[in-house]
PDB file of C-alpha atoms in Angstrom:
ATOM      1  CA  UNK A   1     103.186  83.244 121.813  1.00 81.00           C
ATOM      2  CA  UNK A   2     107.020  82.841 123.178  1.00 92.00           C
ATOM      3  CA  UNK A   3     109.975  83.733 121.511  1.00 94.00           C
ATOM      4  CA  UNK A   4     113.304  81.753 122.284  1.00 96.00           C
ATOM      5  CA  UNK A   5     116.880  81.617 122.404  1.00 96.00           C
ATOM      6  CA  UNK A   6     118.251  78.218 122.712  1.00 96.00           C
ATOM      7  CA  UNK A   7     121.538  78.505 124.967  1.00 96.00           C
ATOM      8  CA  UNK A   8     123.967  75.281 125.162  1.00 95.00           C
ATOM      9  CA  UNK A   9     127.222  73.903 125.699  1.00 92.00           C
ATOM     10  CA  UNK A  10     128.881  71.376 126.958  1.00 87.00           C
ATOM     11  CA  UNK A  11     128.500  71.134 130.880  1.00 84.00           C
ATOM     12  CA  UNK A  12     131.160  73.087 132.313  1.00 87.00           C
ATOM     13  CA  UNK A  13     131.704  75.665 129.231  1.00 91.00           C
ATOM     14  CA  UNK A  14     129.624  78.488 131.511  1.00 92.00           C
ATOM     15  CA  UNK A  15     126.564  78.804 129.574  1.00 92.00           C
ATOM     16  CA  UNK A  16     123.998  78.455 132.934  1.00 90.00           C
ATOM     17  CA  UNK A  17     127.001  81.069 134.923  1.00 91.00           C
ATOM     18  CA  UNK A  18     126.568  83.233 131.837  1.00 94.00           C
ATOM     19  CA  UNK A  19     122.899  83.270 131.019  1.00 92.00           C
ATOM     20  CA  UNK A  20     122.260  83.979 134.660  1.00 88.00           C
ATOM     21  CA  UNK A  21     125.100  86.640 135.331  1.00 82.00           C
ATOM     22  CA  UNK A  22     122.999  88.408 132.517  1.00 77.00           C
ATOM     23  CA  UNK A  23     119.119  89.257 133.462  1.00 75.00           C
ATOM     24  CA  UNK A  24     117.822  90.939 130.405  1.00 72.00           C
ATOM     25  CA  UNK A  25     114.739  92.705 130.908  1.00 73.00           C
ATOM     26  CA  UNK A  26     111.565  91.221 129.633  1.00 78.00           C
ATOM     27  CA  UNK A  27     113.378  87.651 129.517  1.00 89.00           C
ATOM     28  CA  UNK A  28     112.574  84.608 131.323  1.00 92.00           C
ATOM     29  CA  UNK A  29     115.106  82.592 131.759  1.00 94.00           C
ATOM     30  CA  UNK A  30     113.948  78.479 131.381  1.00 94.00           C
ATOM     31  CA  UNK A  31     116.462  75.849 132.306  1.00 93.00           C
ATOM     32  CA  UNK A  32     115.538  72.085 130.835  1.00 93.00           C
ATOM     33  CA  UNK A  33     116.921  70.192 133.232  1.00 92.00           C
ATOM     34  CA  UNK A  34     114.891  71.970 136.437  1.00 94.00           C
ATOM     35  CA  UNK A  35     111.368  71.576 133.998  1.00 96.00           C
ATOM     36  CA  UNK A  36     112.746  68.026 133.705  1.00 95.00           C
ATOM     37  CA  UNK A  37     113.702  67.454 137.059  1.00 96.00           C
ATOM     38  CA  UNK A  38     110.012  68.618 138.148  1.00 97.00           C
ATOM     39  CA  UNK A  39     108.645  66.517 135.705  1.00 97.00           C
ATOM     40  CA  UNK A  40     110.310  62.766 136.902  1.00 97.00           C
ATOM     41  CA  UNK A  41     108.995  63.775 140.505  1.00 97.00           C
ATOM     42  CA  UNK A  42     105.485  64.166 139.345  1.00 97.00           C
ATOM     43  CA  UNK A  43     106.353  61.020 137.597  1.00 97.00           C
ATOM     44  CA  UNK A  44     107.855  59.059 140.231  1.00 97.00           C
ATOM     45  CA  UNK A  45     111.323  58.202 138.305  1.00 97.00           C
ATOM     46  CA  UNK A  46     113.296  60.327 140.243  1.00 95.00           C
ATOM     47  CA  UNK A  47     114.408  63.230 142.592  1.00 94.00           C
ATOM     48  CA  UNK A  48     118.081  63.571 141.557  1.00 92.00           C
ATOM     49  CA  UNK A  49     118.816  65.806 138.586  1.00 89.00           C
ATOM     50  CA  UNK A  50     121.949  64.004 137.895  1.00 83.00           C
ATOM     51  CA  UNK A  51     120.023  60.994 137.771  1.00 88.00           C
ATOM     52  CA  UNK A  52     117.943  61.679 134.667  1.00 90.00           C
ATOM     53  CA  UNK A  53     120.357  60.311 132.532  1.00 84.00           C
ATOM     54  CA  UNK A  54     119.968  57.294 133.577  1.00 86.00           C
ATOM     55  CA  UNK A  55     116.142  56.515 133.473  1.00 91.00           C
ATOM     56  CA  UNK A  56     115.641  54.359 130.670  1.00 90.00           C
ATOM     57  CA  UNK A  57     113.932  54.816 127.107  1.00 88.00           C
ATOM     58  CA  UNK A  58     110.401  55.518 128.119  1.00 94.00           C
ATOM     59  CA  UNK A  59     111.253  57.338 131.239  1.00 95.00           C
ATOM     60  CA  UNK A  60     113.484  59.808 129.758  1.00 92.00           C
ATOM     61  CA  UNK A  61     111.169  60.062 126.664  1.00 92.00           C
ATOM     62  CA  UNK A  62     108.017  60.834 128.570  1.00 95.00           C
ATOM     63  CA  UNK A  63     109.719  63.680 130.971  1.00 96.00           C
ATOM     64  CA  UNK A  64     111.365  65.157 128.262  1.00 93.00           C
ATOM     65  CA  UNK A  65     108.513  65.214 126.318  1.00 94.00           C
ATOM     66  CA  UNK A  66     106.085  66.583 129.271  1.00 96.00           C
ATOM     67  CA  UNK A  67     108.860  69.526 130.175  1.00 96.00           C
ATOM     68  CA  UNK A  68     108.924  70.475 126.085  1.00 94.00           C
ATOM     69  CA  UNK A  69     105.166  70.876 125.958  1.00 94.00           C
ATOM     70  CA  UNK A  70     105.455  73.266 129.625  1.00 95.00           C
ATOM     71  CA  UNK A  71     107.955  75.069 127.793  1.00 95.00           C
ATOM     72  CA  UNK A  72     105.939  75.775 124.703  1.00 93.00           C
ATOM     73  CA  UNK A  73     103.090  76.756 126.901  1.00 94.00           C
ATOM     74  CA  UNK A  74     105.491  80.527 127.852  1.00 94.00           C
ATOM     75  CA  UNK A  75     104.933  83.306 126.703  1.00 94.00           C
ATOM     76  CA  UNK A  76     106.744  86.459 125.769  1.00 93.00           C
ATOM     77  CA  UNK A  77     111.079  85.849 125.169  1.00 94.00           C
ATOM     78  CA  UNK A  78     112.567  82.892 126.779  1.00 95.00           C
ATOM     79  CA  UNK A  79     116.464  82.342 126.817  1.00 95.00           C
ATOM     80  CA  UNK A  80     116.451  78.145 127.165  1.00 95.00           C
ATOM     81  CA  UNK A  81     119.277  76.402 128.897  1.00 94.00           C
ATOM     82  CA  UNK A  82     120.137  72.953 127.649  1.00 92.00           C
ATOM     83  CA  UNK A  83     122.254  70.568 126.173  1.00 88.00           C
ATOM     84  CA  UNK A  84     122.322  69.138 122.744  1.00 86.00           C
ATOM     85  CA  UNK A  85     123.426  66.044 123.972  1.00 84.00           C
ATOM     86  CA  UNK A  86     123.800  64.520 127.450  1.00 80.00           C
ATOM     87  CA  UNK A  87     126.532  61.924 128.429  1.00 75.00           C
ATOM     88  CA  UNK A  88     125.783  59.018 130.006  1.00 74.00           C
ATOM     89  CA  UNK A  89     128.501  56.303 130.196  1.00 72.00           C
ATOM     90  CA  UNK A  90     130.089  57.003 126.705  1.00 74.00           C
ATOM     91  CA  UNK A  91     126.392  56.852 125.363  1.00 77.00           C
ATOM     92  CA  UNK A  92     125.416  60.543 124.192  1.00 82.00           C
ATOM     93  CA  UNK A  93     121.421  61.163 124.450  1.00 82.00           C
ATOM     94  CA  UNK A  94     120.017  63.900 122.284  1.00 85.00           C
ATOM     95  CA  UNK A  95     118.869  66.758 124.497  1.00 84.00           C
ATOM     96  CA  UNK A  96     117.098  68.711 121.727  1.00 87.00           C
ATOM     97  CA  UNK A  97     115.257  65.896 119.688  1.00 88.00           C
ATOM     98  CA  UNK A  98     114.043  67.507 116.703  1.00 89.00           C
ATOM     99  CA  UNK A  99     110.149  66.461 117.400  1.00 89.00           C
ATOM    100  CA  UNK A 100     110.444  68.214 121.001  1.00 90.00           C
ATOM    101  CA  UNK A 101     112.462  71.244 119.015  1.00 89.00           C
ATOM    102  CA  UNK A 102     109.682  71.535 116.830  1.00 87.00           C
ATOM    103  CA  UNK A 103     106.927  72.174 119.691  1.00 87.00           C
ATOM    104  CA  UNK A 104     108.988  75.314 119.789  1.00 92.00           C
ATOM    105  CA  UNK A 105     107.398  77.172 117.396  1.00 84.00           C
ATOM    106  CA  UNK A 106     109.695  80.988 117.300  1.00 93.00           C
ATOM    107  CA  UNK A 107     112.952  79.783 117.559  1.00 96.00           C
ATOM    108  CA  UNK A 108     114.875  83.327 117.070  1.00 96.00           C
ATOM    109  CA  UNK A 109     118.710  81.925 117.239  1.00 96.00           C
ATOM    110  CA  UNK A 110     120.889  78.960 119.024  1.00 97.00           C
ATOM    111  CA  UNK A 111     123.636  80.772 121.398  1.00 97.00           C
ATOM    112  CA  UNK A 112     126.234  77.732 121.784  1.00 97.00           C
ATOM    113  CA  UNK A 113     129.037  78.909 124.878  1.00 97.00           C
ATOM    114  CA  UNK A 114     132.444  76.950 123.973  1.00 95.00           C
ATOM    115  CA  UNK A 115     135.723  77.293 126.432  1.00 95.00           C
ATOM    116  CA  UNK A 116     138.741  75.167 125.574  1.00 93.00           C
ATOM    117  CA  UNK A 117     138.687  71.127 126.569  1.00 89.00           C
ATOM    118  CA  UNK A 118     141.248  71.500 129.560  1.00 88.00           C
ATOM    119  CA  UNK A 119     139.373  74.646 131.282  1.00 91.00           C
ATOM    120  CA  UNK A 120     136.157  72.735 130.629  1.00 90.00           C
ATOM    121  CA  UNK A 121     137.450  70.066 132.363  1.00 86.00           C
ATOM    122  CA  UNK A 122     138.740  71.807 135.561  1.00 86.00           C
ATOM    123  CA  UNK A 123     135.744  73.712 135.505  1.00 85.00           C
ATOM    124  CA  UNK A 124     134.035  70.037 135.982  1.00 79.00           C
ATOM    125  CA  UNK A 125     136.216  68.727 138.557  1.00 78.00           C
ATOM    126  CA  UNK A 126     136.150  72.091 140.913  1.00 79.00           C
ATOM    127  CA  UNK A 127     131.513  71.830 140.651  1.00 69.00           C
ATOM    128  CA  UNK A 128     131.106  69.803 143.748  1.00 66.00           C
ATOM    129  CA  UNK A 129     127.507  70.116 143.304  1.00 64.00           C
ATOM    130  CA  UNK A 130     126.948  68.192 140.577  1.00 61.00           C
ATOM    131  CA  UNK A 131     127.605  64.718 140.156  1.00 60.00           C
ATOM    132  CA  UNK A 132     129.157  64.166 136.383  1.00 58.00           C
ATOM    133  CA  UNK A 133     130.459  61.198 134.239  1.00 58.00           C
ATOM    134  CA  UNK A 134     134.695  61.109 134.448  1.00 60.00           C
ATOM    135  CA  UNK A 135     135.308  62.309 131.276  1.00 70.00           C
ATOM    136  CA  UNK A 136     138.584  63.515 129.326  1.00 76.00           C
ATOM    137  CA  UNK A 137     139.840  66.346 126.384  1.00 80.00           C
ATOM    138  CA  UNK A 138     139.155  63.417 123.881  1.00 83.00           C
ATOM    139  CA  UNK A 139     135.263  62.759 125.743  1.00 82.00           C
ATOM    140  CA  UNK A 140     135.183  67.053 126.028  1.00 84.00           C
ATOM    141  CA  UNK A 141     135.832  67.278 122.071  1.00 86.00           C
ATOM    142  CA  UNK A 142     133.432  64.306 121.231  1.00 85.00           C
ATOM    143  CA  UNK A 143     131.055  66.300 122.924  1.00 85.00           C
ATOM    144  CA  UNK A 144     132.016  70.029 120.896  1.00 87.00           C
ATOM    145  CA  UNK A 145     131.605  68.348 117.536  1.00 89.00           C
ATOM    146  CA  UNK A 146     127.790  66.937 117.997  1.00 89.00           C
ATOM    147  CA  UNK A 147     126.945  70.011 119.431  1.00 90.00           C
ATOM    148  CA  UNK A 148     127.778  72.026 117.114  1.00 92.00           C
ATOM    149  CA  UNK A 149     126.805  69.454 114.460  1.00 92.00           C
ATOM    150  CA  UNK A 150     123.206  69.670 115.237  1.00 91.00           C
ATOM    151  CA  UNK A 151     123.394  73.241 116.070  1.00 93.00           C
ATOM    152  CA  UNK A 152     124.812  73.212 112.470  1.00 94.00           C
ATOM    153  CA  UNK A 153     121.722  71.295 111.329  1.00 93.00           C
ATOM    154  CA  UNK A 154     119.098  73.080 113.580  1.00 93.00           C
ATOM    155  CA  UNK A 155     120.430  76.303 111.854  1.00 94.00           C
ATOM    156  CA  UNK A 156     120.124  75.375 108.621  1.00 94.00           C
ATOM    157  CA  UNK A 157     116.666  74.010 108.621  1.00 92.00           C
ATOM    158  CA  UNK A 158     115.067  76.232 110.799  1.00 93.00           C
ATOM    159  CA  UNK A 159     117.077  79.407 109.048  1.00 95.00           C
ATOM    160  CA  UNK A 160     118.242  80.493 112.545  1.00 95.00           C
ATOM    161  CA  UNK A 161     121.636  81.527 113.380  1.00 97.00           C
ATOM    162  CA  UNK A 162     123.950  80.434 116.004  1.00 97.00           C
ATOM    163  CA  UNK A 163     126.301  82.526 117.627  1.00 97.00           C
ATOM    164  CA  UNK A 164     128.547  81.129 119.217  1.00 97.00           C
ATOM    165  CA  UNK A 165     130.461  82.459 123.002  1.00 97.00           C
ATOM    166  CA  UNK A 166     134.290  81.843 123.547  1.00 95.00           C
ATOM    167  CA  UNK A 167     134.189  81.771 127.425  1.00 95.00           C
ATOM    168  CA  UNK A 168     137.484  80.910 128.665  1.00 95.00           C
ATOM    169  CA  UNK A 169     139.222  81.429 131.872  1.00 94.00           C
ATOM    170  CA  UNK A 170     139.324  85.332 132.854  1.00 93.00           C
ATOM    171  CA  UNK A 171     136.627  86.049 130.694  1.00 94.00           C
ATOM    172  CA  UNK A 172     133.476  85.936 132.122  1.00 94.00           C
ATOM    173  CA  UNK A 173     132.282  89.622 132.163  1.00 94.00           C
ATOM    174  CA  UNK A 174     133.548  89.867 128.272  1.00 96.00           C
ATOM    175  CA  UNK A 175     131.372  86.513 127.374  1.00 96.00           C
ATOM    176  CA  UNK A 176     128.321  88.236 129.479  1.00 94.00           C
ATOM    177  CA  UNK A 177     128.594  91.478 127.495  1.00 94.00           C
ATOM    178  CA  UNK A 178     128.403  89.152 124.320  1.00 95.00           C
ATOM    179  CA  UNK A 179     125.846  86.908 125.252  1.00 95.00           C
ATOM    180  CA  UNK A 180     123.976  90.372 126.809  1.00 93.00           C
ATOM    181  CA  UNK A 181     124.155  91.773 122.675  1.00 94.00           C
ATOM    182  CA  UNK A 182     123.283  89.003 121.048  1.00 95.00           C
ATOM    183  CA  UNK A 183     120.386  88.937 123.263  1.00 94.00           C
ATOM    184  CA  UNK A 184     119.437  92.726 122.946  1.00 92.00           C
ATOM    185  CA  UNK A 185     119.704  92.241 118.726  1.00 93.00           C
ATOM    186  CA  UNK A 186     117.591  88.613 118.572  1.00 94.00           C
ATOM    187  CA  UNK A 187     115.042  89.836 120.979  1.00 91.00           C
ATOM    188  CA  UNK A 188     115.018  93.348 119.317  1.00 84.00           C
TER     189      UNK A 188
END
């Protein structure tokens, strides 16, 4: 049986720079999007990460749903890197569905890293390896409140807490030393 750690944040708040500037002993570290990505090749919808947005309905519901049930298969403590929500043309689909969440049987806390709109969105325009929607402060905060709305909802239903990581600009080692304790106490 696994134990996890659900890390998100919008894209560009550091979580994936975080989560892997911190190797924890005894933790494998699970990104969505890669089980996803290997998922639509097996499938045939696609070979492009950033493209997964964009599959329709069925598509996106069948890979997700295929990369949930690999992910429930781990065992031991797993640190997952996701999104609650994934933009796509002003539409925002739900990265954590609560019937995929549920496959997830020892959910031990939700670690959600935050860094102000502006940095967020430098951080976005500087990652020339990913290919993301153009998206403003007002698009950045959108994003902020549904995370932490369903964070706010996982929490309280699954009686999990959710710590939340100020990373801003300067900060990185302080936000790994955080995200390295939290760790070390949940996994405890």
């Amino acid at each position: 049986m696994a134990n996890f750690v659900i890390v998100t944040g919008s894209p560009g708040a550091g979580k994936t720079t975080i989560v892997s500037g911190a190797k924890f002993n005894g933790c494998k570290i699970i990104n969505i999007g890669t089980l996803m990505l290997e998922e639509a090749k097996k499938l045939g919808y696609t070979d492009d990460r950033d493209k997964i947005r964009y599959m329709n309905g069925v598509q996106l519901d069948r890979t997700r749903t295929r990369a949930f049930s690999k992910l429930a298969s781990f065992k031991g403590n797993i640190v997952v890197d996701t999104h609650n929500f994934v933009e796509e043309r002003g539409r925002f689909i739900p990265g954590l569905p609560e019937k995929l969440l549920s496959k997830l049987h020892t959910i031990k806390a939700f670690i959600y890293v935050d860094a102000p709109e502006l940095e967020i969105l430098e951080r976005r325009k500087k990652d020339r390896g990913r290919h993301r929607e153009v998206e403003d402060e007002e698009i950045i905060k959108s994003q902020r409140t549904l995370n932490l709305s369903v964070l706010s909802y996982y929490s309280s239903k699954l009686n999990v807490p959710v710590y939340i990581i100020e990373n801003k600009n300067g900060e990185l080692k302080a936000s790994i030393k955080r995200y390295r304790a939290i760790i070390k106490e949940v996994f405890a």
